[in-house]
């Protein structure tokens, strides 16, 4: 089941620079997309979301972009901080599927001081 | 800030035994979920629960699994007869709209 894919298992970025995490999906019924951050031995922490009626949503240092025609979304973190080092998951849901989340495999972000 | 809590943090059991994983969702949330993550794999949806009944369940959620909201605060996942392959992190989540908030998880180890 590869409905949501994160093709980069890891990403290394210098502190202060931009981090760009990417996610692709195949199911055209998905209408809501979320990004979660996860530390080891903890549950996923909600970061930011976007509805399919929008193409951009910003919250502080975090911006999510949605390209529906390409079935692609990305998370931008500017500026990156060492505390951002974690695994980032994108997830998608469809209104007609009880809001169950389908997760990507995650990207490990390392922000170097 | 309100949060989802889960107990126990770690459960070790023998194959064939029953386990109950407990969750306290965020108090004004109406939708409740269970997910699991087997080591090295994706987070997988198990079941969603709304208005005292299951609204969606995945293929993983077979007859060995059940969920219950026994009172106004707890939400439980029961596995009747555990198998080795049930070893995983189990996450509870709750939501009032689209954003789901997760608990810290219960690590289930089946020996």
mmCIF file of C-alpha atoms in Angstrom:
data_model
loop_
_atom_site.group_PDB
_atom_site.id
_atom_site.type_symbol
_atom_site.label_atom_id
_atom_site.label_comp_id
_atom_site.label_asym_id
_atom_site.label_seq_id
_atom_site.Cartn_x
_atom_site.Cartn_y
_atom_site.Cartn_z
ATOM 1 C CA UNK A 1 0.000 0.000 0.000
ATOM 2 C CA UNK A 2 1.839 3.074 -1.273
ATOM 3 C CA UNK A 3 -0.956 5.621 -1.365
ATOM 4 C CA UNK A 4 1.256 8.131 0.467
ATOM 5 C CA UNK A 5 4.976 8.174 -0.191
ATOM 6 C CA UNK A 6 7.893 10.092 1.199
ATOM 7 C CA UNK A 7 10.748 9.287 -1.122
ATOM 8 C CA UNK A 8 13.544 10.761 0.968
ATOM 9 C CA UNK A 9 14.227 8.681 4.088
ATOM 10 C CA UNK A 10 16.543 11.355 5.449
ATOM 11 C CA UNK A 11 17.512 15.001 5.003
ATOM 12 C CA UNK A 12 20.378 16.950 6.521
ATOM 13 C CA UNK A 13 20.248 20.771 6.708
ATOM 14 C CA UNK A 14 22.369 23.485 8.271
ATOM 15 C CA UNK A 15 20.840 25.504 11.082
ATOM 16 C CA UNK A 16 19.199 28.686 9.769
ATOM 17 C CA UNK A 17 18.648 27.293 6.282
ATOM 18 C CA UNK A 18 15.404 26.054 4.742
ATOM 19 C CA UNK A 19 14.267 22.443 5.152
ATOM 20 C CA UNK A 20 11.985 21.095 2.424
ATOM 21 C CA UNK A 21 10.257 17.784 3.017
ATOM 22 C CA UNK A 22 8.290 16.212 0.199
ATOM 23 C CA UNK A 23 5.342 13.864 -0.023
ATOM 24 C CA UNK A 24 3.461 12.307 -2.944
ATOM 25 C CA UNK A 25 0.085 10.633 -2.976
ATOM 26 C CA UNK A 26 -1.881 8.568 -5.452
ATOM 27 C CA UNK A 27 -5.449 8.529 -4.128
ATOM 28 C CA UNK A 28 -7.409 11.390 -5.706
ATOM 29 C CA UNK A 29 -10.079 11.029 -2.991
ATOM 30 C CA UNK A 30 -7.742 12.482 -0.368
ATOM 31 C CA UNK A 31 -8.979 15.945 0.586
ATOM 32 C CA UNK A 32 -7.057 16.773 3.746
ATOM 33 C CA UNK A 33 -3.349 16.584 4.373
ATOM 34 C CA UNK A 34 -1.361 16.824 7.585
ATOM 35 C CA UNK A 35 2.240 16.896 8.718
ATOM 36 C CA UNK A 36 3.353 15.320 11.963
ATOM 37 C CA UNK A 37 6.670 15.401 13.773
ATOM 38 C CA UNK A 38 7.798 12.408 15.789
ATOM 39 C CA UNK A 39 10.570 11.878 18.300
ATOM 40 C CA UNK A 40 11.663 8.352 19.285
ATOM 41 C CA UNK A 41 9.399 6.675 21.852
ATOM 42 C CA UNK A 42 6.779 9.419 21.505
ATOM 43 C CA UNK A 43 3.546 9.757 19.576
ATOM 44 C CA UNK A 44 3.255 11.866 16.413
ATOM 45 C CA UNK A 45 2.833 15.590 17.147
ATOM 46 C CA UNK A 46 0.545 17.548 14.843
ATOM 47 C CA UNK A 47 2.331 20.382 13.039
ATOM 48 C CA UNK A 48 0.247 21.824 10.242
ATOM 49 C CA UNK A 49 -2.491 20.821 7.825
ATOM 50 C CA UNK A 50 -4.033 21.868 4.552
ATOM 51 C CA UNK A 51 -7.371 21.289 2.898
ATOM 52 C CA UNK A 52 -7.530 20.356 -0.780
ATOM 53 C CA UNK A 53 -9.324 23.641 -1.523
ATOM 54 C CA UNK A 54 -6.131 25.534 -0.673
ATOM 55 C CA UNK A 55 -2.640 25.449 -2.110
ATOM 56 C CA UNK A 56 -0.736 26.966 0.787
ATOM 57 C CA UNK A 57 -0.998 27.213 4.548
ATOM 58 C CA UNK A 58 1.429 28.986 6.868
ATOM 59 C CA UNK A 59 1.987 28.749 10.592
ATOM 60 C CA UNK A 60 5.058 30.534 11.886
ATOM 61 C CA UNK A 61 8.175 28.843 10.542
ATOM 62 C CA UNK A 62 6.140 26.090 8.882
ATOM 63 C CA UNK A 63 4.487 26.319 5.467
ATOM 64 C CA UNK A 64 2.740 23.522 3.626
ATOM 65 C CA UNK A 65 2.259 23.666 -0.142
ATOM 66 C CA UNK A 66 -0.209 21.491 -2.018
ATOM 67 C CA UNK A 67 -0.064 20.812 -5.749
ATOM 68 C CA UNK A 68 -3.203 18.812 -6.516
ATOM 69 C CA UNK A 69 -2.481 18.302 -10.183
ATOM 70 C CA UNK A 70 0.857 16.716 -9.315
ATOM 71 C CA UNK A 71 -0.546 15.011 -6.209
ATOM 72 C CA UNK A 72 2.357 16.452 -4.272
ATOM 73 C CA UNK A 73 2.760 18.332 -1.032
ATOM 74 C CA UNK A 74 5.749 19.776 0.709
ATOM 75 C CA UNK A 75 6.609 21.152 4.121
ATOM 76 C CA UNK A 76 8.987 24.088 4.357
ATOM 77 C CA UNK A 77 10.679 24.956 7.630
ATOM 78 C CA UNK A 78 12.370 28.350 7.696
ATOM 79 C CA UNK A 79 14.677 28.918 9.464
ATOM 80 C CA UNK A 80 15.570 25.398 10.527
ATOM 81 C CA UNK A 81 16.629 24.897 14.137
ATOM 82 C CA UNK A 82 18.447 21.972 15.799
ATOM 83 C CA UNK A 83 15.270 21.263 17.810
ATOM 84 C CA UNK A 84 13.510 20.507 14.519
ATOM 85 C CA UNK A 85 15.558 17.321 14.204
ATOM 86 C CA UNK A 86 12.988 14.499 14.205
ATOM 87 C CA UNK A 87 11.107 12.199 11.856
ATOM 88 C CA UNK A 88 8.432 13.987 9.821
ATOM 89 C CA UNK A 89 5.383 12.149 8.524
ATOM 90 C CA UNK A 90 2.867 13.346 6.004
ATOM 91 C CA UNK A 91 -0.620 11.920 6.258
ATOM 92 C CA UNK A 92 -3.769 12.166 4.192
ATOM 93 C CA UNK A 93 -7.434 11.589 4.776
ATOM 94 C CA UNK A 94 -10.621 11.403 2.738
ATOM 95 C CA UNK A 95 -13.906 12.761 4.029
ATOM 96 C CA UNK A 96 -15.800 9.685 2.896
ATOM 97 C CA UNK A 97 -13.446 7.318 4.744
ATOM 98 C CA UNK A 98 -14.139 8.317 8.331
ATOM 99 C CA UNK A 99 -11.098 10.619 8.488
ATOM 100 C CA UNK A 100 -8.740 7.662 8.833
ATOM 101 C CA UNK A 101 -5.201 8.845 8.215
ATOM 102 C CA UNK A 102 -2.932 7.177 5.690
ATOM 103 C CA UNK A 103 0.689 7.874 6.571
ATOM 104 C CA UNK A 104 3.838 8.116 4.527
ATOM 105 C CA UNK A 105 6.968 6.323 5.620
ATOM 106 C CA UNK A 106 8.590 9.380 7.179
ATOM 107 C CA UNK A 107 11.663 11.520 6.540
ATOM 108 C CA UNK A 108 14.324 11.888 9.205
ATOM 109 C CA UNK A 109 15.419 15.529 9.371
ATOM 110 C CA UNK A 110 18.755 16.391 10.940
ATOM 111 C CA UNK A 111 19.484 20.060 11.506
ATOM 112 C CA UNK A 112 23.158 20.661 12.164
ATOM 113 C CA UNK A 113 24.257 23.563 14.379
ATOM 114 C CA UNK B 1 -2.561 22.223 27.011
ATOM 115 C CA UNK B 2 -4.908 19.215 26.768
ATOM 116 C CA UNK B 3 -3.313 15.990 25.626
ATOM 117 C CA UNK B 4 -4.110 12.369 24.911
ATOM 118 C CA UNK B 5 -2.767 9.974 27.505
ATOM 119 C CA UNK B 6 -2.178 6.233 27.218
ATOM 120 C CA UNK B 7 -1.498 3.467 29.719
ATOM 121 C CA UNK B 8 0.538 1.407 30.136
ATOM 122 C CA UNK B 9 3.585 2.784 28.353
ATOM 123 C CA UNK B 10 4.912 -0.749 27.888
ATOM 124 C CA UNK B 11 3.061 -4.060 28.042
ATOM 125 C CA UNK B 12 4.726 -7.451 27.827
ATOM 126 C CA UNK B 13 2.483 -10.481 27.348
ATOM 127 C CA UNK B 14 2.602 -14.104 26.371
ATOM 128 C CA UNK B 15 1.222 -15.224 23.030
ATOM 129 C CA UNK B 16 -2.454 -16.137 23.342
ATOM 130 C CA UNK B 17 -3.116 -13.802 26.260
ATOM 131 C CA UNK B 18 -5.607 -10.965 26.213
ATOM 132 C CA UNK B 19 -4.414 -7.376 26.558
ATOM 133 C CA UNK B 20 -6.288 -4.132 27.059
ATOM 134 C CA UNK B 21 -4.670 -0.873 26.071
ATOM 135 C CA UNK B 22 -6.125 2.242 27.600
ATOM 136 C CA UNK B 23 -6.444 5.790 26.348
ATOM 137 C CA UNK B 24 -7.902 9.006 27.696
ATOM 138 C CA UNK B 25 -8.716 11.257 24.712
ATOM 139 C CA UNK B 26 -8.880 15.037 24.867
ATOM 140 C CA UNK B 27 -12.058 15.816 26.766
ATOM 141 C CA UNK B 28 -14.103 17.758 24.188
ATOM 142 C CA UNK B 29 -13.164 15.522 21.253
ATOM 143 C CA UNK B 30 -15.807 13.316 19.660
ATOM 144 C CA UNK B 31 -13.761 11.131 17.306
ATOM 145 C CA UNK B 32 -11.362 8.467 18.551
ATOM 146 C CA UNK B 33 -8.838 6.316 16.738
ATOM 147 C CA UNK B 34 -6.308 3.540 17.190
ATOM 148 C CA UNK B 35 -3.213 3.193 15.033
ATOM 149 C CA UNK B 36 -0.211 0.944 15.278
ATOM 150 C CA UNK B 37 3.386 1.050 14.089
ATOM 151 C CA UNK B 38 5.338 -2.156 13.753
ATOM 152 C CA UNK B 39 9.070 -1.527 14.153
ATOM 153 C CA UNK B 40 10.521 -0.153 10.921
ATOM 154 C CA UNK B 41 7.148 0.161 9.215
ATOM 155 C CA UNK B 42 4.572 2.871 8.597
ATOM 156 C CA UNK B 43 1.972 4.046 11.067
ATOM 157 C CA UNK B 44 -1.173 2.065 10.163
ATOM 158 C CA UNK B 45 -4.810 2.864 10.837
ATOM 159 C CA UNK B 46 -6.753 0.291 12.848
ATOM 160 C CA UNK B 47 -10.143 1.737 13.741
ATOM 161 C CA UNK B 48 -12.131 4.928 14.199
ATOM 162 C CA UNK B 49 -14.945 5.396 16.698
ATOM 163 C CA UNK B 50 -17.680 7.993 16.842
ATOM 164 C CA UNK B 51 -20.972 8.243 18.686
ATOM 165 C CA UNK B 52 -20.321 4.978 20.529
ATOM 166 C CA UNK B 53 -19.774 2.901 17.453
ATOM 167 C CA UNK B 54 -17.056 1.955 14.995
ATOM 168 C CA UNK B 55 -17.143 4.248 11.957
ATOM 169 C CA UNK B 56 -14.261 2.714 9.985
ATOM 170 C CA UNK B 57 -11.910 -0.205 10.441
ATOM 171 C CA UNK B 58 -8.989 -1.564 8.477
ATOM 172 C CA UNK B 59 -8.265 -5.114 7.375
ATOM 173 C CA UNK B 60 -5.908 -5.420 10.336
ATOM 174 C CA UNK B 61 -8.803 -4.915 12.751
ATOM 175 C CA UNK B 62 -10.141 -8.460 12.688
ATOM 176 C CA UNK B 63 -12.267 -10.366 15.205
ATOM 177 C CA UNK B 64 -9.364 -10.479 17.668
ATOM 178 C CA UNK B 65 -9.656 -6.724 18.161
ATOM 179 C CA UNK B 66 -12.382 -4.721 19.843
ATOM 180 C CA UNK B 67 -12.795 -1.168 21.091
ATOM 181 C CA UNK B 68 -14.902 0.269 23.818
ATOM 182 C CA UNK B 69 -15.673 3.547 25.493
ATOM 183 C CA UNK B 70 -16.697 2.194 28.896
ATOM 184 C CA UNK B 71 -17.267 5.590 30.502
ATOM 185 C CA UNK B 72 -17.111 9.259 29.552
ATOM 186 C CA UNK B 73 -13.339 9.467 29.526
ATOM 187 C CA UNK B 74 -11.643 6.172 28.612
ATOM 188 C CA UNK B 75 -11.245 4.547 25.203
ATOM 189 C CA UNK B 76 -9.843 1.019 25.147
ATOM 190 C CA UNK B 77 -8.419 -1.399 22.606
ATOM 191 C CA UNK B 78 -8.655 -5.090 23.460
ATOM 192 C CA UNK B 79 -6.734 -7.831 21.719
ATOM 193 C CA UNK B 80 -8.322 -11.136 22.696
ATOM 194 C CA UNK B 81 -5.593 -13.626 21.865
ATOM 195 C CA UNK B 82 -2.308 -11.938 21.083
ATOM 196 C CA UNK B 83 -0.002 -13.167 18.339
ATOM 197 C CA UNK B 84 3.705 -12.529 17.902
ATOM 198 C CA UNK B 85 2.938 -10.219 14.979
ATOM 199 C CA UNK B 86 0.835 -7.973 17.236
ATOM 200 C CA UNK B 87 4.070 -6.638 18.740
ATOM 201 C CA UNK B 88 4.072 -2.931 17.868
ATOM 202 C CA UNK B 89 3.583 0.584 19.182
ATOM 203 C CA UNK B 90 -0.112 1.315 19.540
ATOM 204 C CA UNK B 91 -1.198 4.928 19.324
ATOM 205 C CA UNK B 92 -4.516 6.363 20.356
ATOM 206 C CA UNK B 93 -5.683 9.610 18.768
ATOM 207 C CA UNK B 94 -8.642 11.927 19.115
ATOM 208 C CA UNK B 95 -10.064 14.812 17.121
ATOM 209 C CA UNK B 96 -12.914 17.277 17.021
ATOM 210 C CA UNK B 97 -12.436 18.040 13.326
ATOM 211 C CA UNK B 98 -9.746 17.029 10.877
ATOM 212 C CA UNK B 99 -6.607 17.350 13.018
ATOM 213 C CA UNK B 100 -5.932 14.222 15.023
ATOM 214 C CA UNK B 101 -3.900 14.456 18.209
ATOM 215 C CA UNK B 102 -1.927 11.430 19.261
ATOM 216 C CA UNK B 103 -0.999 9.954 22.601
ATOM 217 C CA UNK B 104 2.532 8.836 23.482
ATOM 218 C CA UNK B 105 1.802 5.203 22.608
ATOM 219 C CA UNK B 106 1.894 1.813 24.278
ATOM 220 C CA UNK B 107 4.681 -0.520 23.292
ATOM 221 C CA UNK B 108 3.216 -4.033 23.151
ATOM 222 C CA UNK B 109 5.665 -6.922 23.203
ATOM 223 C CA UNK B 110 4.256 -10.401 22.609
ATOM 224 C CA UNK B 111 6.583 -13.255 23.604
#
